[in-house]
Short mmCIF file of C-alpha atoms in Angstrom, two decimals:
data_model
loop_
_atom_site.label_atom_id
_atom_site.label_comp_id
_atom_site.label_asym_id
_atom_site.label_seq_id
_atom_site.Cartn_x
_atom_site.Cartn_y
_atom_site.Cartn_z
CA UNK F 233 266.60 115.68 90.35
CA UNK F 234 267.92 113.62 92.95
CA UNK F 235 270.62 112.21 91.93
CA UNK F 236 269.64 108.31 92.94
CA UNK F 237 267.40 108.63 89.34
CA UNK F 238 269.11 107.53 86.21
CA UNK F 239 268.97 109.89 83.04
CA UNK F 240 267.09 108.82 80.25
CA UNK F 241 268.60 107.77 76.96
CA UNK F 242 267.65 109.74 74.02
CA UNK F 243 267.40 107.45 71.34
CA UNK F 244 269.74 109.26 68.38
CA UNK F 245 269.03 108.50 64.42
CA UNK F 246 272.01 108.23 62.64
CA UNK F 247 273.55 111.38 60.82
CA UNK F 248 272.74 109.84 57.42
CA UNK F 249 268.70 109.64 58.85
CA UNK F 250 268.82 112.90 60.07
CA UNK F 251 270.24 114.40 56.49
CA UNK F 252 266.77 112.43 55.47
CA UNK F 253 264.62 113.75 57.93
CA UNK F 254 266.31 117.52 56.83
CA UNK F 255 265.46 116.53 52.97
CA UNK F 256 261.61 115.84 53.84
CA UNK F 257 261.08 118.94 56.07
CA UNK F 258 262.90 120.96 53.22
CA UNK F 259 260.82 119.14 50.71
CA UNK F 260 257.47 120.31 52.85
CA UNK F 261 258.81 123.87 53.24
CA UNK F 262 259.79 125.22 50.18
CA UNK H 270 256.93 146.53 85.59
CA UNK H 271 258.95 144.65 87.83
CA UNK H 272 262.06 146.36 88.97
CA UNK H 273 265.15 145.12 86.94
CA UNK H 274 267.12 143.91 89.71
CA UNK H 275 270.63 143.35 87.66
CA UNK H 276 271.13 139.40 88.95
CA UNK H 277 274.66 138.79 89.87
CA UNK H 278 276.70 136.96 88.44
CA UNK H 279 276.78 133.72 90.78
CA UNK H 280 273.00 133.63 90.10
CA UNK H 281 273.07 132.58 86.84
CA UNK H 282 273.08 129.02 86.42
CA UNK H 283 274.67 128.91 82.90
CA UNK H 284 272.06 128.29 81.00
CA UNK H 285 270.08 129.71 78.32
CA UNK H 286 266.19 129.91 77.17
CA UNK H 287 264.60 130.15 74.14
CA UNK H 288 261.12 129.78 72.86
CA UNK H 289 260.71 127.07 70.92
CA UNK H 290 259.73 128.78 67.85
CA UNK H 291 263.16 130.55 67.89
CA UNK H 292 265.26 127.51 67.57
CA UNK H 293 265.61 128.36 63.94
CA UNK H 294 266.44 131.89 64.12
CA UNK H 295 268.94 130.68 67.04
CA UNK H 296 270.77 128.17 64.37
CA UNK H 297 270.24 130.62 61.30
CA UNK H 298 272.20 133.67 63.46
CA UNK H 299 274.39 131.57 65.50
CA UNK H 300 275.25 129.06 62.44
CA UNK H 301 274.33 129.67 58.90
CA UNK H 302 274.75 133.34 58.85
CA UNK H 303 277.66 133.78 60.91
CA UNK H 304 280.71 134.84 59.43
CA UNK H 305 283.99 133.37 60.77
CA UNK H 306 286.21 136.22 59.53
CA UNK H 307 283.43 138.48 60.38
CA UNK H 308 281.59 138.72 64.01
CA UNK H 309 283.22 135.54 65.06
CA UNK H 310 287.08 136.64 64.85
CA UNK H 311 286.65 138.30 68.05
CA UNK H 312 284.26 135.88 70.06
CA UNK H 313 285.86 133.47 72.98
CA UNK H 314 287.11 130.61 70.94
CA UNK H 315 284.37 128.09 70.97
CA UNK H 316 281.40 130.56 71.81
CA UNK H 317 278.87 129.14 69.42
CA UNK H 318 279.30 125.78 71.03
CA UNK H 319 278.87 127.37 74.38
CA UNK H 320 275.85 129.24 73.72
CA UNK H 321 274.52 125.81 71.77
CA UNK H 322 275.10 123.80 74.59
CA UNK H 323 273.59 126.55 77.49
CA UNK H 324 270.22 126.33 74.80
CA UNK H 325 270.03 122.45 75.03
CA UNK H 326 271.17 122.44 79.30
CA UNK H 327 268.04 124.37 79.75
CA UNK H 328 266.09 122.21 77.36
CA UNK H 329 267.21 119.38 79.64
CA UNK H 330 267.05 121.42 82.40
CA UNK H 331 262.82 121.72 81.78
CA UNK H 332 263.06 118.25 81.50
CA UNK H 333 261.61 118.65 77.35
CA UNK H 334 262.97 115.52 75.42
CA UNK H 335 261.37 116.75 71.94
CA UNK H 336 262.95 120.05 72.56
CA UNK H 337 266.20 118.67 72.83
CA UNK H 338 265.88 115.86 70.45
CA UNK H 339 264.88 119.16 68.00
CA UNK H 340 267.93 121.26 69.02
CA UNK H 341 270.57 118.77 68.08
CA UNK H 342 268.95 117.68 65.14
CA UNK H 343 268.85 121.32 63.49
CA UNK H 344 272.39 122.29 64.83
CA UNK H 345 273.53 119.41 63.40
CA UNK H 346 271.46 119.82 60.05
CA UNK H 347 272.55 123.63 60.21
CA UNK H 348 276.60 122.64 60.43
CA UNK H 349 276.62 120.54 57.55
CA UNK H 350 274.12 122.37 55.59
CA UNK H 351 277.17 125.46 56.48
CA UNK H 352 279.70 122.95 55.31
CA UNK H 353 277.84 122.25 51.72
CA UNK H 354 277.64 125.94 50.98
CA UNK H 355 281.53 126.63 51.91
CA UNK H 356 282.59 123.76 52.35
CA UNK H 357 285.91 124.67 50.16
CA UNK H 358 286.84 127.79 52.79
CA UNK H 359 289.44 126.79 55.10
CA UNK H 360 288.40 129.19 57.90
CA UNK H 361 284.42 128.25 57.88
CA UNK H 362 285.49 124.38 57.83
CA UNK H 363 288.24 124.99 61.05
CA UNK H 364 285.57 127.43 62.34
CA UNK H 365 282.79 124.41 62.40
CA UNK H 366 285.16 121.61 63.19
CA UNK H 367 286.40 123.23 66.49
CA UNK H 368 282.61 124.32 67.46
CA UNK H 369 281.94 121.05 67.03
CA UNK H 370 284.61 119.32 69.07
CA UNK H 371 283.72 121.76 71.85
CA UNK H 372 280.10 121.12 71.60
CA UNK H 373 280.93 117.04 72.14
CA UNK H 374 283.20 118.07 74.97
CA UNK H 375 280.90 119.89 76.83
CA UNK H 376 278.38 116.71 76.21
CA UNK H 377 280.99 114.65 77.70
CA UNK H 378 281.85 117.35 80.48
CA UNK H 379 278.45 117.94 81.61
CA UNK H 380 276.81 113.91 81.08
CA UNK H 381 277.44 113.58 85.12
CA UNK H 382 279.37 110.42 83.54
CA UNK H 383 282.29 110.33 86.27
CA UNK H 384 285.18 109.06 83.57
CA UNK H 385 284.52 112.70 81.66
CA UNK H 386 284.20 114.96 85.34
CA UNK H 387 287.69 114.71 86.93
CA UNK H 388 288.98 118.22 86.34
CA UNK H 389 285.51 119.87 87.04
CA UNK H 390 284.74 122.13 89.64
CA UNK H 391 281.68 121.66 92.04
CA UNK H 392 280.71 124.61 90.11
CA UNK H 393 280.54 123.01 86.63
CA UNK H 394 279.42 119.40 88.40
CA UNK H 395 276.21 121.16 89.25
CA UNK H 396 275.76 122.42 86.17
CA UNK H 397 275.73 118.56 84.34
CA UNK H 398 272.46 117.50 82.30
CA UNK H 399 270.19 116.61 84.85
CA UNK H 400 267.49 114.21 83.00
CA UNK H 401 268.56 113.24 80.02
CA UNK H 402 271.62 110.57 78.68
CA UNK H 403 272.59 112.21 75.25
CA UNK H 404 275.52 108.99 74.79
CA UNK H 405 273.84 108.19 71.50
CA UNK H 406 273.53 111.94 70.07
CA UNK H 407 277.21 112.38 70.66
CA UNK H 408 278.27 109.60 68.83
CA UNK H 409 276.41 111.11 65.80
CA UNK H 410 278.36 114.80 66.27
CA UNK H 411 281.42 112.49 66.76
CA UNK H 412 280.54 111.01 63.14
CA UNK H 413 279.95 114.95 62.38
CA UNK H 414 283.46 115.95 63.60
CA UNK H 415 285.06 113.00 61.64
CA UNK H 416 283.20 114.32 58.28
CA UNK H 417 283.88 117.97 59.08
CA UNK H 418 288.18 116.87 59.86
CA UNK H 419 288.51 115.13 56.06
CA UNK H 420 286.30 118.60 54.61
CA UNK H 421 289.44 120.27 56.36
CA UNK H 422 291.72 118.50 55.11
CA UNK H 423 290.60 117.94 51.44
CA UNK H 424 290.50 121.82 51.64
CA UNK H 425 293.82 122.29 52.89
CA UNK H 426 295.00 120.34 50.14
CA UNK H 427 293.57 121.59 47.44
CA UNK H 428 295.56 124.96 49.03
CA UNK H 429 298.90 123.06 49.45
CA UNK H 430 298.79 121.18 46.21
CA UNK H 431 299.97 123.64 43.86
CA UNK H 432 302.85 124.90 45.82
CA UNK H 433 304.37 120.97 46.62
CA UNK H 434 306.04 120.34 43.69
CA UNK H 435 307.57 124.16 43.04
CA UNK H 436 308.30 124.86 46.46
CA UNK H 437 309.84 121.50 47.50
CA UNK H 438 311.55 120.62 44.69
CA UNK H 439 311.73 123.03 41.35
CA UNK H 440 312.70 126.18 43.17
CA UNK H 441 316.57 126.32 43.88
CA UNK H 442 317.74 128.50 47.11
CA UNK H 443 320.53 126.85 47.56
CA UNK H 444 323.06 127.15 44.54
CA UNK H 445 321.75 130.62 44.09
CA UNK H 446 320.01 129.29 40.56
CA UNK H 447 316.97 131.43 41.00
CA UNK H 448 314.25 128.94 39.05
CA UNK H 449 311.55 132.44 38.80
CA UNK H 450 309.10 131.02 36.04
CA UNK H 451 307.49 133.42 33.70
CA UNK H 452 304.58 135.82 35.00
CA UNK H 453 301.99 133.68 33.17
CA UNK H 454 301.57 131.43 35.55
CA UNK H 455 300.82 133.86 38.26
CA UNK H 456 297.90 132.02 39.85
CA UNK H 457 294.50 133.54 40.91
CA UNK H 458 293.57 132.48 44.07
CA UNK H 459 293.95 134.68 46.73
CA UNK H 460 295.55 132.15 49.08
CA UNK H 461 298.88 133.31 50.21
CA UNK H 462 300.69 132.72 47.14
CA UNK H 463 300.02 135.13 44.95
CA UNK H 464 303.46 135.60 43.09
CA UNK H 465 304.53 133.75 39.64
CA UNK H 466 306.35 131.07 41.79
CA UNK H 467 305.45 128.92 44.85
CA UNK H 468 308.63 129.04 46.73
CA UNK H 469 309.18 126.66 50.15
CA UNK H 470 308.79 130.24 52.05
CA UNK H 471 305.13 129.89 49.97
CA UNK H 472 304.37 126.59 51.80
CA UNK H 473 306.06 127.59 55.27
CA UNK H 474 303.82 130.79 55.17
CA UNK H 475 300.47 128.86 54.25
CA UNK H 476 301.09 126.30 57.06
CA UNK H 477 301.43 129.57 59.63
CA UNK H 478 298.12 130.27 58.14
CA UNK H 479 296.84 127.37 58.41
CA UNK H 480 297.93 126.73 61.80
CA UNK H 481 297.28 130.21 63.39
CA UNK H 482 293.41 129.82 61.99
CA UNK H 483 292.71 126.99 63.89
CA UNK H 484 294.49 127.94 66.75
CA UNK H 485 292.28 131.50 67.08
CA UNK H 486 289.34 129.28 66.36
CA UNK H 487 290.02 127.42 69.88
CA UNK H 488 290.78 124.16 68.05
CA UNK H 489 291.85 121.34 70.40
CA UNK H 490 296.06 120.97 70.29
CA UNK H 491 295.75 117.20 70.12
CA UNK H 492 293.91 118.09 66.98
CA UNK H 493 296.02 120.64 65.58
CA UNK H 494 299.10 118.08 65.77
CA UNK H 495 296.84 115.16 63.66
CA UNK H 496 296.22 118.54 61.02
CA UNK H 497 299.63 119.21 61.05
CA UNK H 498 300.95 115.98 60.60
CA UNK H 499 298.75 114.94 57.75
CA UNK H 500 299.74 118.04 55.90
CA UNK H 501 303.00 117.07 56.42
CA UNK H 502 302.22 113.71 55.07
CA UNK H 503 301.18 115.10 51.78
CA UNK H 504 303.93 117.30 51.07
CA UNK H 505 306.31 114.14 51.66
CA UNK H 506 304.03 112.18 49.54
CA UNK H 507 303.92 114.50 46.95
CA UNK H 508 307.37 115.63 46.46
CA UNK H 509 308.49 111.99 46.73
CA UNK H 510 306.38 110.84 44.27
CA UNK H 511 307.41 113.65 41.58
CA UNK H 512 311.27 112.77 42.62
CA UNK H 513 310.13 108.82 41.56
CA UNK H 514 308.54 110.45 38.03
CA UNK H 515 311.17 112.56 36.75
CA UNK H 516 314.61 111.94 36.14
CA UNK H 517 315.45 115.70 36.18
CA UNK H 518 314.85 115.43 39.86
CA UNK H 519 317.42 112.90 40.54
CA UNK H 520 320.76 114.71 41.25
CA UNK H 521 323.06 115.10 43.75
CA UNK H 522 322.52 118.35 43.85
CA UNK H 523 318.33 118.17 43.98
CA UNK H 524 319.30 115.79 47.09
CA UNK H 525 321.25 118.34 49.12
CA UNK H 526 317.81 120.98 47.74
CA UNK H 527 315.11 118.61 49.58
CA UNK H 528 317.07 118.12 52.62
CA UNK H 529 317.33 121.27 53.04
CA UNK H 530 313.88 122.16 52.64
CA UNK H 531 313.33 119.10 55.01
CA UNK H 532 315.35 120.98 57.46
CA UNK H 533 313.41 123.87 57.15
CA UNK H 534 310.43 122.14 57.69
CA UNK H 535 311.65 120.58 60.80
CA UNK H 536 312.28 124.42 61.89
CA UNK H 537 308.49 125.30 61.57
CA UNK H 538 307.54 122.52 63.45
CA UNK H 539 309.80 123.07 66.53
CA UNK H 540 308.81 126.74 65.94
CA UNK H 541 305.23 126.33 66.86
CA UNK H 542 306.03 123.25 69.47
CA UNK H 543 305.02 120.15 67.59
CA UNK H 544 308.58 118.05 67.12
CA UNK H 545 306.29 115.87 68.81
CA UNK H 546 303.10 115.43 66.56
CA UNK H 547 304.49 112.56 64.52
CA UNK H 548 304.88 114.87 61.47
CA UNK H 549 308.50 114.92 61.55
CA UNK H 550 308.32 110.89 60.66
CA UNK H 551 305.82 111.22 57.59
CA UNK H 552 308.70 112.65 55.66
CA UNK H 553 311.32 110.19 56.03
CA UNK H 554 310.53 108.14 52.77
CA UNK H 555 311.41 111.41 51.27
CA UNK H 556 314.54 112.08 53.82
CA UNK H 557 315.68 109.04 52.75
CA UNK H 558 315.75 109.32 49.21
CA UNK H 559 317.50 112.39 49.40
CA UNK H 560 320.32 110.88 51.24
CA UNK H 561 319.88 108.14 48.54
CA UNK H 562 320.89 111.14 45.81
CA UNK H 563 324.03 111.88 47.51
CA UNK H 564 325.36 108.78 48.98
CA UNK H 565 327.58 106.82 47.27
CA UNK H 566 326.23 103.65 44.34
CA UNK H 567 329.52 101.78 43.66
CA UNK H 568 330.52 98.95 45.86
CA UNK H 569 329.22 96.71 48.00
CA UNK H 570 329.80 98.06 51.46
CA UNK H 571 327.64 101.31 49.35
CA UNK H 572 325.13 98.59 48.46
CA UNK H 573 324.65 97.45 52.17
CA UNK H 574 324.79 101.06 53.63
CA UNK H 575 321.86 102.04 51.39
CA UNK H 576 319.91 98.94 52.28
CA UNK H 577 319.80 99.60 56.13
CA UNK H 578 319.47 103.33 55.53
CA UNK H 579 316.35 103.09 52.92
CA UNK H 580 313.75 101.75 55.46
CA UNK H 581 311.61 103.88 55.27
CA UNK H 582 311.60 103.10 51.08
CA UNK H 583 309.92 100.35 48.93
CA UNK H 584 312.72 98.19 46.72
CA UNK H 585 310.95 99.77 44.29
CA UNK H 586 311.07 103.49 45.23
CA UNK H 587 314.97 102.43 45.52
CA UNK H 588 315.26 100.85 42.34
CA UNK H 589 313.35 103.65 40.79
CA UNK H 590 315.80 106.34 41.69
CA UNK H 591 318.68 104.54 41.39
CA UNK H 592 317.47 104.07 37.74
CA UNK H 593 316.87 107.63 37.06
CA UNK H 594 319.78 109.01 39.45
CA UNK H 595 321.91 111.65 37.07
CA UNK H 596 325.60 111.97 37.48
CA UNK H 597 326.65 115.23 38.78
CA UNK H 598 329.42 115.70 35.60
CA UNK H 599 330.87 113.73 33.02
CA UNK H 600 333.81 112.31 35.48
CA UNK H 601 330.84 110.19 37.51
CA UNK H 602 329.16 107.22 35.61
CA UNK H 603 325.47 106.59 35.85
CA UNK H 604 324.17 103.99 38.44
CA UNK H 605 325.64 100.47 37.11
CA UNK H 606 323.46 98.08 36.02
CA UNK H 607 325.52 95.23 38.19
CA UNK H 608 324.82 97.43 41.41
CA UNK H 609 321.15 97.69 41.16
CA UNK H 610 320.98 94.29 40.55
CA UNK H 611 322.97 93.71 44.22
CA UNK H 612 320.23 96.39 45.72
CA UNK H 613 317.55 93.97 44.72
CA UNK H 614 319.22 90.93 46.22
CA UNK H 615 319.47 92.12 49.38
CA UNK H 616 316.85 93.23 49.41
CA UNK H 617 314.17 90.42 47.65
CA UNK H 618 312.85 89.08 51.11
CA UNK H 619 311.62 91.93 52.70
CA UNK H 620 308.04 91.86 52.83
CA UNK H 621 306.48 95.69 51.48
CA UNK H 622 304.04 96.44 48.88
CA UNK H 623 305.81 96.31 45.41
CA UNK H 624 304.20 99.51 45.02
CA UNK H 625 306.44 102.62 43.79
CA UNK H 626 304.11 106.00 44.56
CA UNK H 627 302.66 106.99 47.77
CA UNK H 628 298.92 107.15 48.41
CA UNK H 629 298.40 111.15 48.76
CA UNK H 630 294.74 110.02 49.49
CA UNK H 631 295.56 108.11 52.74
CA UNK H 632 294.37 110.16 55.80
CA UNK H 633 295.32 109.46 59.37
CA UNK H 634 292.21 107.93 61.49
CA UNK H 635 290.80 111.02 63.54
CA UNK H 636 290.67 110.76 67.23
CA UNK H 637 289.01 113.71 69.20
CA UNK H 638 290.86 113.14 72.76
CA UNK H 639 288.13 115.00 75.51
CA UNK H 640 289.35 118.29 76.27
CA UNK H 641 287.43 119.32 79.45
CA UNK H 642 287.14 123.66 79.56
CA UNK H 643 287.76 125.34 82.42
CA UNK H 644 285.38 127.89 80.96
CA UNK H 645 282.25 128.58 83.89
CA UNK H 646 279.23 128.94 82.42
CA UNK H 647 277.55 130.95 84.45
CA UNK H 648 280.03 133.72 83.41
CA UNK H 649 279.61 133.73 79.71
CA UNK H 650 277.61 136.45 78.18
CA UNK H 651 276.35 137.29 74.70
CA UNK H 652 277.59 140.07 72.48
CA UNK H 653 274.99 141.33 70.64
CA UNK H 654 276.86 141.35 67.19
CA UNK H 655 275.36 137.69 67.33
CA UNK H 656 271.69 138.84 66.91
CA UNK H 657 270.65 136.59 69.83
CA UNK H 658 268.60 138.88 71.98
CA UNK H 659 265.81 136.53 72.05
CA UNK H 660 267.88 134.11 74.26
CA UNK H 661 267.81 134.64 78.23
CA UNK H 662 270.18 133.95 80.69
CA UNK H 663 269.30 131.65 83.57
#
């Protein structure tokens, strides 16, 4: 990667979304 | 069948690869079925972060943003979903909580952000993310560390608690008045005190514990002194606070019994190197009112000298003891009414709460200062105890 390009910024939900996001796949999973 | 041409070491480029349908057998093994007194007592402190961050490098490294974005999201799901299940064990808490700060440092140490790659090597430079900026994902396992440090220390409290009261104040060591309580209250846990009385020895020997768990767990040293000095905090806070409750706790003789213990304390801490951590100051409301037991509370030059020595104490907290102090034999008179009166005088324009117990809630803000390892890795190899064979060195 030559060094010249930027990195790109992973947008990051906050922990409290994530915990959500965990519930639902849970949820879908049993 | 190609030949297996053992790579050497300098080949490797420190990172690791996975399929993507192993992620959650990586964070099941590596996370919610590891044991921290088991398998993990003899890993390199910090290992699990290692191997976590060598799984998302190559992730980067492939240039996958949903495979990263996934990774972080079910470690992070997988450490606090650890935490829920035993989140009242002292070693799986330290366990996570120095992962964790060694997970953000190597996010910090491998960004290619300059501020975080002064003490690299051109080794570990070359080994930085190469296409993604994970800035906003480590503020979130910041967050995570923050959570996982008051977990730690609700836990070590809930360990300390008991033994505060008995071993700071009730038990007597020093006039030989051996204060053994009755076998009934022998308690159950199997924390260190098992025997019918929690002596200070009890509380010096849990905060070895304590502090020689986190240390094999590879927690940071500038986070070891914030532990140490919040537990510190709440035995001061404590045993102060049952001094200002009961007047059979306010002698001369109970003064000369804390300081002591105080002293010991002090010992401990320049035992294991941290006179420095600020823990020393947390107990001198308590310091104070010992000297406050034993000082003289007649005159007013005694009035004076207890004013400027008490600054660490609320009028209050001065009144309060003064109130309840118990003469030593029938030859010394109680505290005069006249005297207290002149302690509140002098005393009526400071500005301080006009509260009389400490807050044993109050915890110290966390800071996690970045703690760059000069760990290469390229080096680092997996011992199979971890059940991680599906992961491959690159």
């Amino acid at each position: 990667r030559p060094p010249s390009r930027p990195r790109i910024l992973l947008k990051a939900p906050t922990l409290a979304e994530m915990e959500e996001m965990n519930i639902s796949e849970e949820e879908e999973s049993p | 069948h190609p030949v297996n041409i053992p790579r050497r070491e300098k080949d490797f480029q420190g990172m690791l690869e996975y399929k993507k349908e192993d992620e959650l057998k990586l964070v099941k093994n590596l996370i919610l079925e590891l044991k921290p007194r088991g398998v993990a007592v003899n890993l390199i402190p910090g290992l699990p972060a290692y191997i976590l961050f060598m799984c998302l490098r190559h992730a980067d490294y492939v240039n996958d943003d949903q495979k990263v974005r996934t990774l972080l999201t079910s470690t992070i799901n997988s450490i606090k979903k650890i935490l829920k299940k035993r989140g009242d064990d002292f070693e799986t808490v330290s366990f996570w909580l120095a992962n964790t700060c060694r997970f953000l440092h190597c996010l910090k140490q491998y960004s290619g952000d300059e501020a975080f790659m002064k003490h690299n090597t051109s080794r570990q430079n070359e080994h930085s993310l190469s296409n993604f900026d994970l800035a906003e994902y480590r503020q979130v396992i910041s967050d995570l560390a923050i959570q996982i440090y008051q977990q730690l220390i609700k836990c070590m409290e809930n360990i300390l608690q008991p033994m505060i009261v008995s071993g700071m104040l009730e038990h007597e060591t020093i006039q030989g008045v051996s204060g053994v309580k009755p076998t009934g209250l022998r308690k159950r846990t199997s924390s260190i005190a098992d025997e019918g009385t929690y002596t200070l020895d009890s509380i010096l020997r849990q905060l070895s514990a304590f502090h020689s768990t986190m240390c094999q767990h590879g927690t940071d040293p500038e986070l070891i002194k914030q532990v140490v000095k919040q537990q510190f905090y709440i035995i001061g806070a404590v045993t102060l606070n049952n001094l200002l409750l009961r007047k059979d706790m306010c002698s001369w003789s109970k003064g000369m019994q804390i300081r002591y213990n105080v002293s010991q304390l002090e010992e401990w801490l320049r035992d294991k190197g941290l006179m420095t951590c600020g823990a020393k100051e947390t107990l001198e409301p308590l310091i104070q009112a010992a000297q406050l037991l034993q000082v003289k509370k007649k005159t007013d030059e005694d009035a004076e000298a207890i004013c400027s020595m008490c600054q660490a104490l609320t009028t209050a907290q001065i009144v309060k003891v003064l109130n309840l102090y118990t003469p030593v034999n029938e030859f010394e008179e109680r505290v005069s009414v006249a005297f207290i009166r002149t302690i509140q005088t002098r005393l009526r324009d400071r500005c301080e709460s006009p509260q009389l117990l400490m807050d044993t809630k109050m915890i110290y803000p966390v800071t996690f200062p970045f703690n760059p390892s000069s760990l290469a890795l390229e080096t680092i190899q997996i011992p199979s105890s971890l059940n991680l064979g599906f992961l491959t060195r690159v």
